[in-house]
mmCIF file of C-alpha atoms in Angstrom:
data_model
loop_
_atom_site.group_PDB
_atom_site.id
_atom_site.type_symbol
_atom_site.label_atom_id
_atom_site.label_comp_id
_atom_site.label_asym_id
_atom_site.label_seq_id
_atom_site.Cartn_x
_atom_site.Cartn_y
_atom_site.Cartn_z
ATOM 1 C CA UNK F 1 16.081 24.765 3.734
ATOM 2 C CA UNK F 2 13.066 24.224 1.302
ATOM 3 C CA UNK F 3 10.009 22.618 2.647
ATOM 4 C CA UNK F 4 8.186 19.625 1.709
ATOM 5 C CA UNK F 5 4.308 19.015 2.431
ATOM 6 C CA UNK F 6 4.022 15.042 2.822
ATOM 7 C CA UNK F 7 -0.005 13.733 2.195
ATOM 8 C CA UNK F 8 -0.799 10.143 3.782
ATOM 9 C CA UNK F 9 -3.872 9.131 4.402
ATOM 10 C CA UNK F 10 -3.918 5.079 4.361
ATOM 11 C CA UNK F 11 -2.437 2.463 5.826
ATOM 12 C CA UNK F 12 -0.155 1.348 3.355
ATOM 13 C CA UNK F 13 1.223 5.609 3.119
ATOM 14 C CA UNK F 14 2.170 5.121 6.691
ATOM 15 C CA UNK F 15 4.375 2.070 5.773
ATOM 16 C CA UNK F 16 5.880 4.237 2.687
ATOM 17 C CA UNK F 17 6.584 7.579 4.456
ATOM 18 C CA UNK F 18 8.748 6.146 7.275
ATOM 19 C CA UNK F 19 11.877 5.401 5.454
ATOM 20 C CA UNK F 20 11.138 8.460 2.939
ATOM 21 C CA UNK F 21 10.922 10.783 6.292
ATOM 22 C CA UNK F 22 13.750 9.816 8.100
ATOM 23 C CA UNK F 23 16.017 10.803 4.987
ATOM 24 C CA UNK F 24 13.580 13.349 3.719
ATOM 25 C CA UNK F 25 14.371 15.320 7.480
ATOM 26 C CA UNK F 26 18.384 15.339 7.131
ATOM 27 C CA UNK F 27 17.916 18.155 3.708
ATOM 28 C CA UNK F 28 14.500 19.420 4.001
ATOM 29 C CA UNK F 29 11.696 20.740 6.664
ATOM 30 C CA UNK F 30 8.884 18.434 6.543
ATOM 31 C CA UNK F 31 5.326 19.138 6.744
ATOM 32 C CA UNK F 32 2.793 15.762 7.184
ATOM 33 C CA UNK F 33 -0.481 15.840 6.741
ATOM 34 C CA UNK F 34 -2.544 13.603 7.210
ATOM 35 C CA UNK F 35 -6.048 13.287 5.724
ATOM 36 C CA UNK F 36 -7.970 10.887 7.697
ATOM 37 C CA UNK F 37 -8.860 8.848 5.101
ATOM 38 C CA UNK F 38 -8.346 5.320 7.324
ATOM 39 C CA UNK F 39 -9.374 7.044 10.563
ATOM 40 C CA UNK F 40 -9.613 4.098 12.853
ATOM 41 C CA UNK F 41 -6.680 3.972 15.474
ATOM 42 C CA UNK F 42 -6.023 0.008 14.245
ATOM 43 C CA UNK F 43 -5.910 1.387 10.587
ATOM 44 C CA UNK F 44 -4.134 4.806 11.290
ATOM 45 C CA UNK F 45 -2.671 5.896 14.855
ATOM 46 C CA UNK F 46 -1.219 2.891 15.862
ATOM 47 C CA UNK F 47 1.122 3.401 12.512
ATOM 48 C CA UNK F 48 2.423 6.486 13.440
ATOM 49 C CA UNK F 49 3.936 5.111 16.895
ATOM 50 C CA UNK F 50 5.298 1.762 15.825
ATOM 51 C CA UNK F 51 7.050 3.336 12.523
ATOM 52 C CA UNK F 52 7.947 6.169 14.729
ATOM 53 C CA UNK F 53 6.874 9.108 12.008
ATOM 54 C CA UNK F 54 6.689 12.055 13.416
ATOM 55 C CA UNK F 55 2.748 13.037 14.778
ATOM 56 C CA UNK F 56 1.420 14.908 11.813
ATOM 57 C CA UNK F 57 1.103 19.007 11.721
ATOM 58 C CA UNK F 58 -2.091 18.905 10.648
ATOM 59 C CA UNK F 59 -5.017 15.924 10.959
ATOM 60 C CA UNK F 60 -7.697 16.594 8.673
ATOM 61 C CA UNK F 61 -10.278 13.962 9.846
ATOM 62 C CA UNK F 62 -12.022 13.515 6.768
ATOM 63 C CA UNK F 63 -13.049 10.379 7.571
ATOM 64 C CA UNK F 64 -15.242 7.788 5.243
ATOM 65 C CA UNK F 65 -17.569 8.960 2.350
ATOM 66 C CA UNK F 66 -17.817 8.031 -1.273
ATOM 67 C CA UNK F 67 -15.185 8.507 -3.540
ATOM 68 C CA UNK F 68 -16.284 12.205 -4.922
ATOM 69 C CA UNK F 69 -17.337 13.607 -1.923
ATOM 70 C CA UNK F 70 -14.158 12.198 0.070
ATOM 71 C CA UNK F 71 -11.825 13.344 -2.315
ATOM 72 C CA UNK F 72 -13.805 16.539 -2.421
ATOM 73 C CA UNK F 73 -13.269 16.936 1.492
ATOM 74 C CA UNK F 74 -9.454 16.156 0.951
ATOM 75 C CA UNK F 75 -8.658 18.752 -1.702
ATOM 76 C CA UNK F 76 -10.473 21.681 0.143
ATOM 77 C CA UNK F 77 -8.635 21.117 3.053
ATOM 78 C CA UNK F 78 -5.019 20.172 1.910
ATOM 79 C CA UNK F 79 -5.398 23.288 -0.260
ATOM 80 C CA UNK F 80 -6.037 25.501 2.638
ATOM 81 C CA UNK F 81 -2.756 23.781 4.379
ATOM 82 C CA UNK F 82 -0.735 24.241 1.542
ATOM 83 C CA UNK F 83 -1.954 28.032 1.168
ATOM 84 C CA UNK F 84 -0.971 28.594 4.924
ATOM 85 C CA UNK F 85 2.170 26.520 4.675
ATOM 86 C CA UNK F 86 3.648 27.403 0.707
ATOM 87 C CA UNK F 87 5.840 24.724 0.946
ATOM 88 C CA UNK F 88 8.476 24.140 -2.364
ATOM 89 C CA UNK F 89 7.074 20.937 -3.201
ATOM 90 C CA UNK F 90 5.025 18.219 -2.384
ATOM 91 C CA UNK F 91 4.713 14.601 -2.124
ATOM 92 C CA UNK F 92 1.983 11.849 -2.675
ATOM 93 C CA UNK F 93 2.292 8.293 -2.244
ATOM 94 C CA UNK F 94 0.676 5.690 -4.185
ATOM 95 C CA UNK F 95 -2.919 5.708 -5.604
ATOM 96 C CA UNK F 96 -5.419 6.481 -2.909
ATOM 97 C CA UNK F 97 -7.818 9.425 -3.002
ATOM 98 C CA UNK F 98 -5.486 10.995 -0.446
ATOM 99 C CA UNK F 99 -3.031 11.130 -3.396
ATOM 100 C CA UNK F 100 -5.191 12.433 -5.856
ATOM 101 C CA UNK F 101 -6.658 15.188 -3.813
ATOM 102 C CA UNK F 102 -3.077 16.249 -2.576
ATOM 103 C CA UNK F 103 -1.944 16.110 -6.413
ATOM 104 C CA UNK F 104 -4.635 18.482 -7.183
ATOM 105 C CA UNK F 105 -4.285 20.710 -5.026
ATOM 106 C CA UNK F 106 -0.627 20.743 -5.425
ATOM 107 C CA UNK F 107 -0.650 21.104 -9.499
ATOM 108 C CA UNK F 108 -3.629 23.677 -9.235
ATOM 109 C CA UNK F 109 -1.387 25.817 -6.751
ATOM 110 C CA UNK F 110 1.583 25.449 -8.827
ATOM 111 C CA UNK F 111 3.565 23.672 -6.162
ATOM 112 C CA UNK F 112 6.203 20.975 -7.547
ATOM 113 C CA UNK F 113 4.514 17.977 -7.225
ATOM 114 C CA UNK F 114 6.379 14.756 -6.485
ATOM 115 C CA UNK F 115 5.120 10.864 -6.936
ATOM 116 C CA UNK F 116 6.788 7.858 -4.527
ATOM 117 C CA UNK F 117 5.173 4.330 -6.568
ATOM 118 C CA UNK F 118 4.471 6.007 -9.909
ATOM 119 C CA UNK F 119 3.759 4.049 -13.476
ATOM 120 C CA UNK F 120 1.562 1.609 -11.404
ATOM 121 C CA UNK F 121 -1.146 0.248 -14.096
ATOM 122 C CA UNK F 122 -3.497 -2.666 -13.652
ATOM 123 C CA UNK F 123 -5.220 -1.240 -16.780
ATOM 124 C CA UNK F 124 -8.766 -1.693 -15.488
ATOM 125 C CA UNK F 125 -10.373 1.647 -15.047
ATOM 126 C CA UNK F 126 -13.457 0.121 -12.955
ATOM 127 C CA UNK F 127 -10.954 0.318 -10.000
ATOM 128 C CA UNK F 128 -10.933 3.650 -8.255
ATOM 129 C CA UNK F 129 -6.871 3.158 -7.553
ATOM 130 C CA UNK F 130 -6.349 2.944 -11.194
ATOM 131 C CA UNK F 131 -8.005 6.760 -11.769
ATOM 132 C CA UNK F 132 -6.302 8.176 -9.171
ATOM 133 C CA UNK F 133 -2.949 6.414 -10.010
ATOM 134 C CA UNK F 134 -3.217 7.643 -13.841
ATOM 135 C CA UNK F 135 -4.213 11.420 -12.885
ATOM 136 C CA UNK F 136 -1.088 12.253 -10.523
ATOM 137 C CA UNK F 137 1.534 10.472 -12.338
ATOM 138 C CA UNK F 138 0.225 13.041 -15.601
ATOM 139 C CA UNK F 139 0.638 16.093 -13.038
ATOM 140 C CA UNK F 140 3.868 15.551 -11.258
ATOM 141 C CA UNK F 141 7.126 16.867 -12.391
ATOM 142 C CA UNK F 142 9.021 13.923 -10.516
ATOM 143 C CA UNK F 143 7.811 10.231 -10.675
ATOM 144 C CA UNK F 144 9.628 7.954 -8.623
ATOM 145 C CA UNK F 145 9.061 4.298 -10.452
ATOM 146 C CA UNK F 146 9.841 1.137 -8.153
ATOM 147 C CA UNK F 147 10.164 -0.821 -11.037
ATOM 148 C CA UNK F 148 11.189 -1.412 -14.889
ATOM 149 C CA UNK F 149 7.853 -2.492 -15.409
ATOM 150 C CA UNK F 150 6.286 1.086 -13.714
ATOM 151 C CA UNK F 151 9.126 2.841 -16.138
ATOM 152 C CA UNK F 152 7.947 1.285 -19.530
ATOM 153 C CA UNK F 153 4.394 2.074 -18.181
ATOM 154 C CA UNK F 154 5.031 6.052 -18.169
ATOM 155 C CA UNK F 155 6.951 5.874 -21.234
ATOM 156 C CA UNK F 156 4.086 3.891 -22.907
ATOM 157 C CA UNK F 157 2.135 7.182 -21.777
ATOM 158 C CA UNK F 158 4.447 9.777 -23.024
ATOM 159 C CA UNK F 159 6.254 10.356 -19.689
ATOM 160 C CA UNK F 160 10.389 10.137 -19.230
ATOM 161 C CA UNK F 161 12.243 12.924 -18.769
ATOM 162 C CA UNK F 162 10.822 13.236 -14.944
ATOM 163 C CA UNK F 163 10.962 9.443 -14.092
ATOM 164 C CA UNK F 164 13.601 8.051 -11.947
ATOM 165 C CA UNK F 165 13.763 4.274 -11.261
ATOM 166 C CA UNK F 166 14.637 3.982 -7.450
ATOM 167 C CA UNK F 167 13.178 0.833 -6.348
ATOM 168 C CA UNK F 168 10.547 0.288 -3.783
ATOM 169 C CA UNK F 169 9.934 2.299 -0.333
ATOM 170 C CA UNK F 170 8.059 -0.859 0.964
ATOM 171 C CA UNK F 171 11.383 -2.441 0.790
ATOM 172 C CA UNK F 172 13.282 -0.429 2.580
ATOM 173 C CA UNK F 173 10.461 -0.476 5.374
ATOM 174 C CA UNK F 174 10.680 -3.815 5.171
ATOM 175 C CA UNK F 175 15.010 -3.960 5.720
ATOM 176 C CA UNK F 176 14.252 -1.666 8.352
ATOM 177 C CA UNK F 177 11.728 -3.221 10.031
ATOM 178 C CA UNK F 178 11.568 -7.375 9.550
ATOM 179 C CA UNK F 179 14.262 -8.534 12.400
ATOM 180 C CA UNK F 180 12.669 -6.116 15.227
ATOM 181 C CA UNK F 181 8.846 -7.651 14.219
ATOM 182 C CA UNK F 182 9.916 -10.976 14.611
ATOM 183 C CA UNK F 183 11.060 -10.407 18.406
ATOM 184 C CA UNK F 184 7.956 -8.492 18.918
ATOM 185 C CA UNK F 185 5.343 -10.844 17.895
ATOM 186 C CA UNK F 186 4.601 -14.310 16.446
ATOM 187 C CA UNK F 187 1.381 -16.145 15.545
ATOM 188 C CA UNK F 188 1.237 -18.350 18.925
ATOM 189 C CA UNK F 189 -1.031 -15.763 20.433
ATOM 190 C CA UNK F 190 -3.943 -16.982 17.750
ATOM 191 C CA UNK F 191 -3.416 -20.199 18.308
ATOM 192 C CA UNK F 192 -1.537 -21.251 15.899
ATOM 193 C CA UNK F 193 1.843 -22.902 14.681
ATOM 194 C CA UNK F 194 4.167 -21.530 12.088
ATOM 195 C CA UNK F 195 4.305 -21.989 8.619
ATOM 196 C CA UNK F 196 0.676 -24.302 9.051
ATOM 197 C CA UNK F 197 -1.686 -20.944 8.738
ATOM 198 C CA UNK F 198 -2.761 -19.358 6.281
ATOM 199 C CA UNK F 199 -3.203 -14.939 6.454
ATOM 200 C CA UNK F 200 -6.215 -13.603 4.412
ATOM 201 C CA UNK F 201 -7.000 -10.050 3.856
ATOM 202 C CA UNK F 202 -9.755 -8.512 2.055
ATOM 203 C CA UNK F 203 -10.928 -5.224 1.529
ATOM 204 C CA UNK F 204 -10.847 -3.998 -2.079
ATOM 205 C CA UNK F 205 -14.445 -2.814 -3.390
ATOM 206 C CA UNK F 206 -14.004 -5.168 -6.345
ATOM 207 C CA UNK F 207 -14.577 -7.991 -3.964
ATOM 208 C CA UNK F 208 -15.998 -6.386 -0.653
ATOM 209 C CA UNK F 209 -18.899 -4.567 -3.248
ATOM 210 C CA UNK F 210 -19.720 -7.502 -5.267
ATOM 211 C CA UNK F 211 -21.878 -9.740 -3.039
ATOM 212 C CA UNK F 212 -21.593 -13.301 -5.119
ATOM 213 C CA UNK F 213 -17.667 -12.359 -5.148
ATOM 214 C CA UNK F 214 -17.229 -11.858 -1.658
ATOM 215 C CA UNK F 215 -19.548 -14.658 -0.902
ATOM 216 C CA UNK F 216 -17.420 -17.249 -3.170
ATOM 217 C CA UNK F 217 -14.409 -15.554 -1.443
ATOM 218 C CA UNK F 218 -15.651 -16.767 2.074
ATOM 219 C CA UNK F 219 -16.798 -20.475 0.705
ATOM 220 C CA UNK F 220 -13.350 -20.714 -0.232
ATOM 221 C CA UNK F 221 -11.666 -20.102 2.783
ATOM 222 C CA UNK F 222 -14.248 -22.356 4.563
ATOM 223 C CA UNK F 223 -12.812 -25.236 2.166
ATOM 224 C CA UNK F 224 -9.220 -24.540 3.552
ATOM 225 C CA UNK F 225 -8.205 -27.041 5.928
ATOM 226 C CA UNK F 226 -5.609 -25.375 7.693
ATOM 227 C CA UNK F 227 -6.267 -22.222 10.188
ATOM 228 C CA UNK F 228 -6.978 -19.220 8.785
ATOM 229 C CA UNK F 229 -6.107 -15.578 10.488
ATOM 230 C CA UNK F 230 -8.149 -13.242 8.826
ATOM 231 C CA UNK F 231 -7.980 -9.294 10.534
ATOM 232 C CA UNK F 232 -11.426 -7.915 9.386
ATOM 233 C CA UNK F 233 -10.877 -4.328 7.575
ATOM 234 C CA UNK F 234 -13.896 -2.093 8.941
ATOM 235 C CA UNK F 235 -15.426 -2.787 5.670
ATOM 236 C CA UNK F 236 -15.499 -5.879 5.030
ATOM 237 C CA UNK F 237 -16.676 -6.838 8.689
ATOM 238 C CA UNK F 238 -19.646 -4.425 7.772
ATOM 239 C CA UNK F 239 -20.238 -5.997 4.170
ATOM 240 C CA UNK F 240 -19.883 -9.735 5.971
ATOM 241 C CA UNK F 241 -22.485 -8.504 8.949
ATOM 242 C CA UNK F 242 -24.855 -7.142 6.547
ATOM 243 C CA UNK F 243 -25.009 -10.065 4.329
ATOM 244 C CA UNK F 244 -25.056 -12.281 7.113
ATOM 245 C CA UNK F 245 -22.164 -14.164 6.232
ATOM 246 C CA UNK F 246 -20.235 -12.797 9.950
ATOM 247 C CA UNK F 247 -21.393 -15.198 11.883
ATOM 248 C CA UNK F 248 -21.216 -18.106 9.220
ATOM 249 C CA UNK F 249 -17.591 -17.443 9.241
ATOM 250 C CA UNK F 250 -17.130 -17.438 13.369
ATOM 251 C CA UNK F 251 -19.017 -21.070 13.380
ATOM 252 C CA UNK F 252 -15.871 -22.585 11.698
ATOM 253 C CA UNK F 253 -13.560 -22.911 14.074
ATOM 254 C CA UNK F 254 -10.380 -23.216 11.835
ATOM 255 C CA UNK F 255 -11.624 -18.940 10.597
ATOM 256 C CA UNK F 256 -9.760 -16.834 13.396
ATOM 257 C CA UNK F 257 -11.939 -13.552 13.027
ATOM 258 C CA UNK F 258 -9.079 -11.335 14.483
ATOM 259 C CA UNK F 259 -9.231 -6.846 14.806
ATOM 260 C CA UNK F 260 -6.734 -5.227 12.308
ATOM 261 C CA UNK F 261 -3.536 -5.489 13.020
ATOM 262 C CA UNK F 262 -0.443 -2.985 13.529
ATOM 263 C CA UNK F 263 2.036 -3.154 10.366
ATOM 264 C CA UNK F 264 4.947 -4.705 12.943
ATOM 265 C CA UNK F 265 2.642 -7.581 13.593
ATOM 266 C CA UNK F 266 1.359 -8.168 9.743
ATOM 267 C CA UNK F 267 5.351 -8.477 8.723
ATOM 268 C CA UNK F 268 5.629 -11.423 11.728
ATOM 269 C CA UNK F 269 2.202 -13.071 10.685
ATOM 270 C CA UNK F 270 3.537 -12.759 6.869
ATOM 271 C CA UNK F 271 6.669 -14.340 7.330
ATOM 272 C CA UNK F 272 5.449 -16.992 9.413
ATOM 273 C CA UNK F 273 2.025 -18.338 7.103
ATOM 274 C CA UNK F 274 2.548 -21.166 4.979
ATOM 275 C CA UNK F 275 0.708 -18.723 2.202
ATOM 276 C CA UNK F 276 -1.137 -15.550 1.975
ATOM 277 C CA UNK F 277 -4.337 -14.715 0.088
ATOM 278 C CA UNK F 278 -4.949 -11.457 -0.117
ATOM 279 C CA UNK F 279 -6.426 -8.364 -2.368
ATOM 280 C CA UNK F 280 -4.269 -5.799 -1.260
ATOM 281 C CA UNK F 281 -0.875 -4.577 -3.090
ATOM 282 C CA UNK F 282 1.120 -4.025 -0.348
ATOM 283 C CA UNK F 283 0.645 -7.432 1.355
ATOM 284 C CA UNK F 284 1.311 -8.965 -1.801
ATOM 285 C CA UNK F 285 4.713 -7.154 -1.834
ATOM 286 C CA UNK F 286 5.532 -7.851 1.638
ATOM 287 C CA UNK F 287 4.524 -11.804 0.691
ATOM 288 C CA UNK F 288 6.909 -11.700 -1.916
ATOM 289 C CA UNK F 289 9.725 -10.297 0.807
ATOM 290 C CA UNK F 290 8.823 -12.872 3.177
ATOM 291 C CA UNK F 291 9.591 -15.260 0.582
ATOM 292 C CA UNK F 292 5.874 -17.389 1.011
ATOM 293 C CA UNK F 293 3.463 -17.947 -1.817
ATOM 294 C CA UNK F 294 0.484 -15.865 -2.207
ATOM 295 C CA UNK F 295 -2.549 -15.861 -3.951
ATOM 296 C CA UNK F 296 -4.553 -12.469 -5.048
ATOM 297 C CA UNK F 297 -8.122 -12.355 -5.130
ATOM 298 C CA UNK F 298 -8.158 -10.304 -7.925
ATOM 299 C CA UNK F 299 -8.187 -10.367 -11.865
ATOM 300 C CA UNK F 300 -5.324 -8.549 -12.035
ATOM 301 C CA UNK F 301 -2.200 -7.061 -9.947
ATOM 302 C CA UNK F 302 0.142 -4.031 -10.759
ATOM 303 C CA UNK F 303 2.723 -5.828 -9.090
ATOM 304 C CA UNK F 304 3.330 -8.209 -12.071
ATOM 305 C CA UNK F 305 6.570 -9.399 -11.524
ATOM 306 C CA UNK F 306 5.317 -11.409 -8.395
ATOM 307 C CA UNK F 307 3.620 -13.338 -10.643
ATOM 308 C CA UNK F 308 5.913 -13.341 -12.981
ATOM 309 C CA UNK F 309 8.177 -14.670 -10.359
ATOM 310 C CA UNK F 310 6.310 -17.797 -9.556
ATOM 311 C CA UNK F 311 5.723 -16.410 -6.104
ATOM 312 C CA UNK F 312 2.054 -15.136 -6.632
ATOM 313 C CA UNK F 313 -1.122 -16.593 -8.160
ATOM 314 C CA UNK F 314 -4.204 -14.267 -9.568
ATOM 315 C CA UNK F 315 -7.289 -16.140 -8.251
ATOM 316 C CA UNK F 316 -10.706 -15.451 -9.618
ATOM 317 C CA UNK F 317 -12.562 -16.531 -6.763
ATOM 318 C CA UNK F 318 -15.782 -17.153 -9.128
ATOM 319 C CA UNK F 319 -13.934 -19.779 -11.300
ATOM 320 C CA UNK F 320 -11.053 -21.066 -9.719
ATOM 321 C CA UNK F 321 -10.515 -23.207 -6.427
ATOM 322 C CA UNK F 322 -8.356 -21.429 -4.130
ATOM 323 C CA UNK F 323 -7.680 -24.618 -1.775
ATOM 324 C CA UNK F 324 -6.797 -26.800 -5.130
ATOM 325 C CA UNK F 325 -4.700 -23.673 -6.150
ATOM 326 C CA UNK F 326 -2.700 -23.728 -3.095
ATOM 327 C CA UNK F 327 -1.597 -27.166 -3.319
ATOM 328 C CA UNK F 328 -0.824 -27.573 -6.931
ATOM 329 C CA UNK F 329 1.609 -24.813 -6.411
ATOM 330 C CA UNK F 330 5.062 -25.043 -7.417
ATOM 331 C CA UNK F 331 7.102 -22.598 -6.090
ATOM 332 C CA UNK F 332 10.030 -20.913 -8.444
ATOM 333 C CA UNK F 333 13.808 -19.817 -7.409
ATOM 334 C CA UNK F 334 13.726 -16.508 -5.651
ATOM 335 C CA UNK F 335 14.797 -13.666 -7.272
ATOM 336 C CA UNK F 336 16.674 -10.814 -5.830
ATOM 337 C CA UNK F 337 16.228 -6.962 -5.932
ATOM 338 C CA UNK F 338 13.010 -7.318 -7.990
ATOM 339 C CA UNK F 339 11.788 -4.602 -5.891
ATOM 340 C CA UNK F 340 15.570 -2.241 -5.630
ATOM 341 C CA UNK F 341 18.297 -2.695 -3.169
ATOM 342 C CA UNK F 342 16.441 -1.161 -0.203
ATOM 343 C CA UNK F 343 17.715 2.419 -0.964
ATOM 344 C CA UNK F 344 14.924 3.863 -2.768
ATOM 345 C CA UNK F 345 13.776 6.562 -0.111
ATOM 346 C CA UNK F 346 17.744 7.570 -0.154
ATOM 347 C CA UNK F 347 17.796 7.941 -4.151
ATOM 348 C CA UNK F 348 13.805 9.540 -3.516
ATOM 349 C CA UNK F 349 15.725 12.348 -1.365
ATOM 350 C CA UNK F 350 18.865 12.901 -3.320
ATOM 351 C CA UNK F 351 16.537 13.487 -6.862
ATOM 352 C CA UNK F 352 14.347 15.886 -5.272
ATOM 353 C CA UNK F 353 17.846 17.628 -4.177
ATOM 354 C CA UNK F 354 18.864 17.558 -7.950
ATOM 355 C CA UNK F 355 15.497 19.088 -8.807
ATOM 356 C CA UNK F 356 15.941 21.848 -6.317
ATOM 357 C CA UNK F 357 19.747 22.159 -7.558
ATOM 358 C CA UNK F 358 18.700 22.391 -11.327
ATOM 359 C CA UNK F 359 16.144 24.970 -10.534
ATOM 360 C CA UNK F 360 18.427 27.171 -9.131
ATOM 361 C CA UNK F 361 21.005 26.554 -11.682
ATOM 362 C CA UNK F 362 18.024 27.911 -14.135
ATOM 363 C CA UNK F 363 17.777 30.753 -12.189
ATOM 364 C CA UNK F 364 21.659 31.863 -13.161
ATOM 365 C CA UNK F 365 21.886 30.955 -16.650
#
């Protein structure tokens, strides 16, 4: 039985590696590790129980730096696991520095070297995600693509022959996971009712780094009129505190300052907002499988068909009017299986089975 090294590091890895693991375990032996790039329980631990992965073999505690020295820490030490371990392959998810430093260490070590959300491009190389997204997908010899638009990407790049369309991970989490968060939780325990909230999360450096950004960011949500839960990332509750803008927020009433919250209760608070407005990826996703508008803080999104859609709005937070965005907003017909049928982490397993079976096959002939 070959073994398989799986790097996570972030939040949204945890999400992705549940439904990969639990098919990735019937054929292979897995290995996680897991860097400690989001090292606070709220952000890591609690992920871990509620998705019910397996406790990692190895917890590298890397913790928070800058971007070279972090991803420094990372490769040193997932090269000394996968020395120890020599697994048959590896896999990466998505486009952290947890992914980059595990697809370095992987391709420098010669180890098959495996990609769950490749062809991702936003096309601005001033975010950090972009870099590392670009870098692994050119050094893996499988590249899973969630989408058409993440397959034209790679071929646009001169990469084919290893790319296999399977839909998105998320997804399946999502399937997996929706019914049993709804009996768990609710957004009564905030204070408010459903479908009259709004959800906010920020924590991208684009906005969290850029002080007039950030600042125009929280104007706008003071405008809103409904309620407005927004869990503080580490970050951004440091950024807000140090520009003094914390306690500006907490003397509006209708702001609900709230901790991070575990991914089981994030899918209830999606499903129940009356819209999200968010920087991060993922949530836009799981906005788009809730089936409620949502509007990115951002200049641009790699999940373009959301937008495309009708379902998501790019908001430029120094030009635009978020609260007069939200209301002018039509909403389009849903469409179906823009994001696969919920399978992907099945098709995931039974390609890197085909790799293994081909390489074999080389060996004979």
């Amino acid at each position: 039985m070959e073994k398989i090294v799986t790097i996570v590091g972030a939040r949204p890895q945890f999400i992705k590696v549940a439904p990969v693991s639990r098919a990735l375990r019937q054929s292979f032996r897995e290995v996680i590790v897991n860097t400690g790039q989001h090292y606070d329980f709220n952000m890591a631990g609690q992920f871990f129980d509620e998705l019910e992965i397996p406790r990692p073999d190895y917890d590298l505690e890397v913790g928070s730096h800058s971007h070279g020295k972090q991803t420094g820490l990372m490769l040193q030490a997932i090269e000394e696991v996968l020395l120890q371990e020599k697994p048959d392959g590896v896999i990466v998810y998505g486009d952290t520095n947890s992914t980059l430093a595990g697809a370095l260490a992987a391709s420098k070590l010669h180890i098959p070297l495996f990609h769950v959300e490749a062809g991702l491009r936003s096309y601005n190389k001033a975010m950090p995600e972009e870099i590392n997204r670009v870098l692994t997908d050119h050094v893996s010899d499988l590249l899973f693509a969630p989408t058409e638009t993440a397959v034209k990407n790679l071929e646009r790049e001169s990469i084919a022959d290893p790319v296999r369309l399977c839909g998105d991970v998320m997804y399946d989490a999502v399937v997996y996971n929706r019914e049993i968060a709804g009996r768990r939780y609710g957004p009564e325990r905030y204070g408010v009712e459903r479908k009259a909230y709004y959800l906010c999360t920020i924590h991208r450096a684009e906005n969290t780094d850029r002080p007039e950004r950030l600042g125009a960011i929280i104007d706008s949500l003071i405008r809103l009129e409904a309620p407005v839960l927004l869990p503080l990332h580490p970050r951004t509750q440091k950024v807000l505190r140090e520009l003094g803008r914390l306690d500006v927020l907490a003397r509006h009433d209708h702001i609900r300052l709230i901790e991070p919250v575990s991914y089981m209760e994030m899918l209830a608070l999606e499903t129940e907002a009356a819209a999200i407005v968010t920087d991060s990826g993922g949530v836009q996703k799981e906005a788009y499988f809730a089936r409620v508008p949502c509007f990115t803080l951002r200049d641009e999104t790699e999940w373009m068909e959301t937008v495309e859609a009708g379902w998501n709005k790019l908001i430029d937070p120094l030009r635009m009017d978020l609260k007069s965005e939200i209301e002018r907003l039509e909403i389009a017909a849903y469409q179906d299986r823009l994001y696969g049928d919920g399978r992907a982490s099945e098709k995931i397993v039974g390609a890197i089975q085909a790799y293994y079976h081909s390489k074999v096959s080389e060996c004979w002939f």
